[in-house]
Every structure is written in C-alpha cells, then in structure tokens.
PDB file of C-alpha atoms in Angstrom:
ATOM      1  CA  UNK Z  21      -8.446 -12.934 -26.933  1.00  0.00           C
ATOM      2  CA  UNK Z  22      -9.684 -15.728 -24.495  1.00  0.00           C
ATOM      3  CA  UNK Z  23     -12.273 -15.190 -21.725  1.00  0.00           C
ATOM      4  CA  UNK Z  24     -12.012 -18.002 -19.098  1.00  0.00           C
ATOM      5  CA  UNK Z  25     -14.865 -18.131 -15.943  1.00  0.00           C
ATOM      6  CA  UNK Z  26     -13.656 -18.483 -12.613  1.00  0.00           C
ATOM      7  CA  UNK Z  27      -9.994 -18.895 -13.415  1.00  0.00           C
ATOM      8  CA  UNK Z  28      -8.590 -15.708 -11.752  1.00  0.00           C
ATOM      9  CA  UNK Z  29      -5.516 -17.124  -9.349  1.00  0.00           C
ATOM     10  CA  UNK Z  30      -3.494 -14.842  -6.808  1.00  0.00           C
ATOM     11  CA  UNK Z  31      -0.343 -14.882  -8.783  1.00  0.00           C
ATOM     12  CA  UNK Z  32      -2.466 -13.617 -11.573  1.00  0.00           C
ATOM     13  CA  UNK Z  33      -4.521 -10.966  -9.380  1.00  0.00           C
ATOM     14  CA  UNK Z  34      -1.884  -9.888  -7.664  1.00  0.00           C
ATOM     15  CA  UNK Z  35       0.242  -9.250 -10.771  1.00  0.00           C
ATOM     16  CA  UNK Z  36      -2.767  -7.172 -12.864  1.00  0.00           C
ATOM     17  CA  UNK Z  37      -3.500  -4.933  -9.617  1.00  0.00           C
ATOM     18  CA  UNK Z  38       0.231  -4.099  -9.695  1.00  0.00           C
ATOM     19  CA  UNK Z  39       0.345  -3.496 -13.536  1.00  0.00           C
ATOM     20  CA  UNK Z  40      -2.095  -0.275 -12.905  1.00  0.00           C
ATOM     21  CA  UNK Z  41      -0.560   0.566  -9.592  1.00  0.00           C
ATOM     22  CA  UNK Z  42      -3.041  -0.139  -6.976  1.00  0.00           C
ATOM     23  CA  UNK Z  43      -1.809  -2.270  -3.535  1.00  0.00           C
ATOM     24  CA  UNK Z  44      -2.533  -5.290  -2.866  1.00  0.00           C
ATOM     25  CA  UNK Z  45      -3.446  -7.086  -0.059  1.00  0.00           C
ATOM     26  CA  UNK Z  46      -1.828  -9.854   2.318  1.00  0.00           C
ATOM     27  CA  UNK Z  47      -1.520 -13.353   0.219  1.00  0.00           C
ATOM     28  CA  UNK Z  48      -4.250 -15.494   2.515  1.00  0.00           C
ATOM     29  CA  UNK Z  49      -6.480 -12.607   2.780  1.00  0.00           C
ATOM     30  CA  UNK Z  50      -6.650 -12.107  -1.238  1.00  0.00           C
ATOM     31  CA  UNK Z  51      -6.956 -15.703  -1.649  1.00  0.00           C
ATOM     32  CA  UNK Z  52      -9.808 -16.320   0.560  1.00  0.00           C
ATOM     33  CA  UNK Z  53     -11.397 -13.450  -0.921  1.00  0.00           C
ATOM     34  CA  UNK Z  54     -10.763 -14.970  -4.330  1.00  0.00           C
ATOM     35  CA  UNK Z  55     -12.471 -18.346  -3.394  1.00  0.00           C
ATOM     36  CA  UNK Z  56     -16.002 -16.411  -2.099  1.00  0.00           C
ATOM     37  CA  UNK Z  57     -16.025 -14.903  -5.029  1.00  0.00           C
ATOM     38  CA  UNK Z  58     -19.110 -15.571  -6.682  1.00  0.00           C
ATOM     39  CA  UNK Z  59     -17.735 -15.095 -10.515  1.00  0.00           C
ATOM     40  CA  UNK Z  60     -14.308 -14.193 -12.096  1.00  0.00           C
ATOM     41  CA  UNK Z  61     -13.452 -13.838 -15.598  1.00  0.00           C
ATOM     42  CA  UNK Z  62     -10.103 -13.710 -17.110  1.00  0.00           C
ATOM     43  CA  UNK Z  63      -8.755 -12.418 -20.765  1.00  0.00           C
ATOM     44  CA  UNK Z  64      -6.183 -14.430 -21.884  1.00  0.00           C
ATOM     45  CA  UNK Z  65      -3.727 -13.330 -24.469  1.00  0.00           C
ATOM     46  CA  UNK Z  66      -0.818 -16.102 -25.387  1.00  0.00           C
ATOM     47  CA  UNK Z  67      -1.564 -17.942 -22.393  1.00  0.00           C
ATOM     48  CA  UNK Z  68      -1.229 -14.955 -20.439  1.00  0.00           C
ATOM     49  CA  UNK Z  69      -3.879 -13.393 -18.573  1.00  0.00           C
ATOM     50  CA  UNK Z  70      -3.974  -9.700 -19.132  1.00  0.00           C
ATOM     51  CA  UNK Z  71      -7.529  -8.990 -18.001  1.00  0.00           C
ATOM     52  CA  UNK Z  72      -9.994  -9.714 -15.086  1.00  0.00           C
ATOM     53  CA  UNK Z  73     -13.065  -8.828 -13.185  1.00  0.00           C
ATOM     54  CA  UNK Z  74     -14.582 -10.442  -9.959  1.00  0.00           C
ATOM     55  CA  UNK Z  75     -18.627 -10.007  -8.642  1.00  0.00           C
ATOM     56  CA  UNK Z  76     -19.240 -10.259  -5.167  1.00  0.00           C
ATOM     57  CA  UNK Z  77     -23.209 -10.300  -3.946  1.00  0.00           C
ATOM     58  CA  UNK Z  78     -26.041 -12.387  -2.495  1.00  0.00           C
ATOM     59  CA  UNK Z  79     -28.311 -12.717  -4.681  1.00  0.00           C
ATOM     60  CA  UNK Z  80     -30.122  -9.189  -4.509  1.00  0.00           C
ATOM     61  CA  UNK Z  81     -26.982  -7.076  -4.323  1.00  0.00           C
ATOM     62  CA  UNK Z  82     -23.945  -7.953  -7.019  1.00  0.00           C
ATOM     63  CA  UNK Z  83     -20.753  -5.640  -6.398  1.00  0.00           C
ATOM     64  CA  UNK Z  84     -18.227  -5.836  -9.720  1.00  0.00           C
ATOM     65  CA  UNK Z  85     -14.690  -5.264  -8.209  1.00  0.00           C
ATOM     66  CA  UNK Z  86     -11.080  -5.836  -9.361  1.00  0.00           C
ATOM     67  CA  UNK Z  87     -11.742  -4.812 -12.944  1.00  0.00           C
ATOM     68  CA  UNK Z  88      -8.106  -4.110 -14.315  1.00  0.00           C
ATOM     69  CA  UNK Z  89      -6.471  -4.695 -17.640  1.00  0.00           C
ATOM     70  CA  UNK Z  90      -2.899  -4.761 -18.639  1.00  0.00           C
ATOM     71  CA  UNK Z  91      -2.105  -1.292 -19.534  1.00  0.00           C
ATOM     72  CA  UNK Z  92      -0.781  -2.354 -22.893  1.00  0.00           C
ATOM     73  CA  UNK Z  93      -3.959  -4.368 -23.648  1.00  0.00           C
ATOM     74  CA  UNK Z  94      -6.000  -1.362 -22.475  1.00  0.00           C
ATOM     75  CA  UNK Z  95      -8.858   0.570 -24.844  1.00  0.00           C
ATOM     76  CA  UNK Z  96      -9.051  -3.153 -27.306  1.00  0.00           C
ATOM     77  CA  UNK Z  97     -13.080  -3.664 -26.079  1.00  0.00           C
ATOM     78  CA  UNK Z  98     -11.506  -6.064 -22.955  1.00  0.00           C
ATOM     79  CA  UNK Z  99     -12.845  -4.428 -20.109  1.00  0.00           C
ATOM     80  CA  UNK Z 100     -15.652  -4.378 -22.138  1.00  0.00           C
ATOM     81  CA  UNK Z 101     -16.396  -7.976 -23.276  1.00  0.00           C
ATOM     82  CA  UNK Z 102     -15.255  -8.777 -18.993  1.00  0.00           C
ATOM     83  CA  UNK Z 103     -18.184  -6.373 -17.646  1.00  0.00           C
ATOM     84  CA  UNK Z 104     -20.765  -7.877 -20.618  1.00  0.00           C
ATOM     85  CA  UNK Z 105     -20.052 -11.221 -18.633  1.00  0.00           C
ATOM     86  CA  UNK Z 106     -20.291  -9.972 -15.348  1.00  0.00           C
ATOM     87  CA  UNK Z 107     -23.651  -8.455 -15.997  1.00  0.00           C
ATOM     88  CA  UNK Z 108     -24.679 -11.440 -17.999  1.00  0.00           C
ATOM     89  CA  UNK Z 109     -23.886 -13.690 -14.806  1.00  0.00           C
ATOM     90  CA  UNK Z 110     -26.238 -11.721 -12.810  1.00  0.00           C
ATOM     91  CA  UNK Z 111     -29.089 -11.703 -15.067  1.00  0.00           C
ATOM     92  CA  UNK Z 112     -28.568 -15.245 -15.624  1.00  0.00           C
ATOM     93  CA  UNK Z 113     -28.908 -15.751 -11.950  1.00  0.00           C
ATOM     94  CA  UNK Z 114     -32.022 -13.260 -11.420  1.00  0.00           C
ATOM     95  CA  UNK Z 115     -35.314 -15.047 -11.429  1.00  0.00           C
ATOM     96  CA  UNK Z 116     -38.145 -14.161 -13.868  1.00  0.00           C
ATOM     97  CA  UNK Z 117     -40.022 -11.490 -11.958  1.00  0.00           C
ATOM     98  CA  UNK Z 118     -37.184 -10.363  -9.755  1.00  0.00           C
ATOM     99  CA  UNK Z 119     -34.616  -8.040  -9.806  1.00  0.00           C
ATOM    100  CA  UNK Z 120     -31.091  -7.365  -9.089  1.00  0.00           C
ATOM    101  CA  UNK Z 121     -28.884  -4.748  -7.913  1.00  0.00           C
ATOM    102  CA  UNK Z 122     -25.290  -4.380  -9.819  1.00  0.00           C
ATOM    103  CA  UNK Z 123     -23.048  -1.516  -8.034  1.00  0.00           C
ATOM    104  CA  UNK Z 124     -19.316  -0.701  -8.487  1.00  0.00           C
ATOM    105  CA  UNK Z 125     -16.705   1.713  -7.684  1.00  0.00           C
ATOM    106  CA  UNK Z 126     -15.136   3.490 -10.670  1.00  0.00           C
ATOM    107  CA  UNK Z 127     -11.888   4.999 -10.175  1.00  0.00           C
ATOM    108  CA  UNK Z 128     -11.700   8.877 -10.605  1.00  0.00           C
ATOM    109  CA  UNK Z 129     -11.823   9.597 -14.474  1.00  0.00           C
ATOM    110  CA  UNK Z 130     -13.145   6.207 -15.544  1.00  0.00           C
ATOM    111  CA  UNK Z 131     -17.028   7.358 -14.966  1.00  0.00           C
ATOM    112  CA  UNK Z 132     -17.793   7.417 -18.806  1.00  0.00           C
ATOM    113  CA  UNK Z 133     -16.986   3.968 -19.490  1.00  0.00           C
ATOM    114  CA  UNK Z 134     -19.190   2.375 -17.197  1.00  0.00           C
ATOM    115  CA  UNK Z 135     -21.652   4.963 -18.114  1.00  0.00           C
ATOM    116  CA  UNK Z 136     -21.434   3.720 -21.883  1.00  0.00           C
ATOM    117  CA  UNK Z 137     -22.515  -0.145 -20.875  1.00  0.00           C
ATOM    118  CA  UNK Z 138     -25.646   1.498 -18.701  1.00  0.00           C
ATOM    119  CA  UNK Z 139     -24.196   2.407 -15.249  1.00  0.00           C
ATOM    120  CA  UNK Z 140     -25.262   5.676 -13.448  1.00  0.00           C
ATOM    121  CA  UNK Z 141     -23.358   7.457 -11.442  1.00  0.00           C
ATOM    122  CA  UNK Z 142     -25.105   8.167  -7.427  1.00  0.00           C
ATOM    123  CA  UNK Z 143     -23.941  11.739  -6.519  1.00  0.00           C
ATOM    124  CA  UNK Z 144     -22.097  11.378  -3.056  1.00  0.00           C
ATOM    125  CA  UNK Z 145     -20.714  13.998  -0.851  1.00  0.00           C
ATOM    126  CA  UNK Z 146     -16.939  12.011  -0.277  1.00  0.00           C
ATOM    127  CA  UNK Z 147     -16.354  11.907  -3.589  1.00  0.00           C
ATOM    128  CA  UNK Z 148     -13.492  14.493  -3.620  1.00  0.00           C
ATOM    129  CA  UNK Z 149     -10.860  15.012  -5.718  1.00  0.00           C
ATOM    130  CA  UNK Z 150      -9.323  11.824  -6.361  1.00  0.00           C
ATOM    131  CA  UNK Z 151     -12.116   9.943  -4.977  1.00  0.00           C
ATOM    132  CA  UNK Z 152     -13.828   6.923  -6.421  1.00  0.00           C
ATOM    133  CA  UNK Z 153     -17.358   7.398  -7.292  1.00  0.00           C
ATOM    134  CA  UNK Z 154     -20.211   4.412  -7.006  1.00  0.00           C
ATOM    135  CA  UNK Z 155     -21.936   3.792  -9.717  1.00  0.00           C
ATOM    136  CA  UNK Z 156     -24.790   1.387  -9.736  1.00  0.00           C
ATOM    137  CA  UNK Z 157     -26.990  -0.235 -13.068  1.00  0.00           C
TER     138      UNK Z 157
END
C-alpha cells in the first residue's frame, strides 16, 4: 500500500464516497472544498486509490472528515495508517505548549474503531438510531 499527502482529486473522492454509499455533492462545490482542505491522504493500491481522509480546522480546532475505504480493501489496517497521519499532521502543526482539538463524526456502528486509536465518544441527545455520533481526541 501507498500513502500519498494532499493528492485526493474529485474523480477520486467522488468515486470512494460512492463505493460505501454515501451522496455526494455538486462537482464545484466538492472541489472547492477539496482545495481548503488543510490535509488529504490517499492509499494507493496498483495505482489506484482505494483509501482517503481529509482534516479541516484552524489551527485550534482540526475536524477529520471523508474517511472511506474501498469496501474490498476494508479491515487491512488502512483506515488506520490514514487517521495515524491525520493526527500526526496536527501534532506536527501544534506548538510546544499548546494544544489542539481533533473532532469527527463516526458513522453509526463505527464508534469502536476510532475509540481504539484514542477518540471518545461526547454523549449527545440527536444521536438516534441511525445517527452519527461526534467523537473528539
């Protein structure tokens, strides 16, 4: 597997976020959104990407979105390895004596893996059946 830093396209975006079933968005509004992005990471398998993961943020507050992998490259350690980097990024970025703020939003049922690389999970009262839960580190 090859992990490439801020390579994610729209062709490639758009293709993943269909692989696992979630919508996506108009073509110029993804792409904009791709190009504030303030890091993306890609998992490359035979020159094809089959992973990614985008973080969003300011400098104080870091939001990891868009994590998908291929369904057939799923439970191999990618997602993994692509929210190792993420984090990394951020603590690359936070200056000695500061601190940081990572949050995402897990969909329903996928809790215990971000759990497992040091997430917690903030009780809220939407989170319904079905519901995506925010988890912060």
């Amino acid at each position: 597997m090859n992990y490439k830093e801020n390579a994610l396209c729209y062709d490639d975006y758009r293709r993943l976020r269909e692989s696992v079933g979630w919508h996506n968005y108009a073509r110029a509004q993804t792409e904009n959104a791709l190009s504030r992005s303030l890091y993306t990471v890609v998992a490359e398998d035979a020159n094809q990407v089959v992973g990614m993961g985008r973080l969003i943020g300011d400098g104080l507050y870091y939001l990891i979105i868009d994590i998908v992998v291929q369904p057939d490259y799923q439970q191999k350690g990618i997602g993994s390895k692509m929210i190792d980097m993420l984090v990394n990024f951020v603590d690359k970025e936070t200056p000695v004596g500061g601190r940081s703020s990572i949050q995402l939003i897990a969909v329903k049922g996928k809790e215990p893996f971000y759990e497992k690389k040091g997430f917690k999970i903030i009780p809220h009262e939407f989170c319904g059946p079905g519901m995506r839960k925010i988890i912060c580190k």
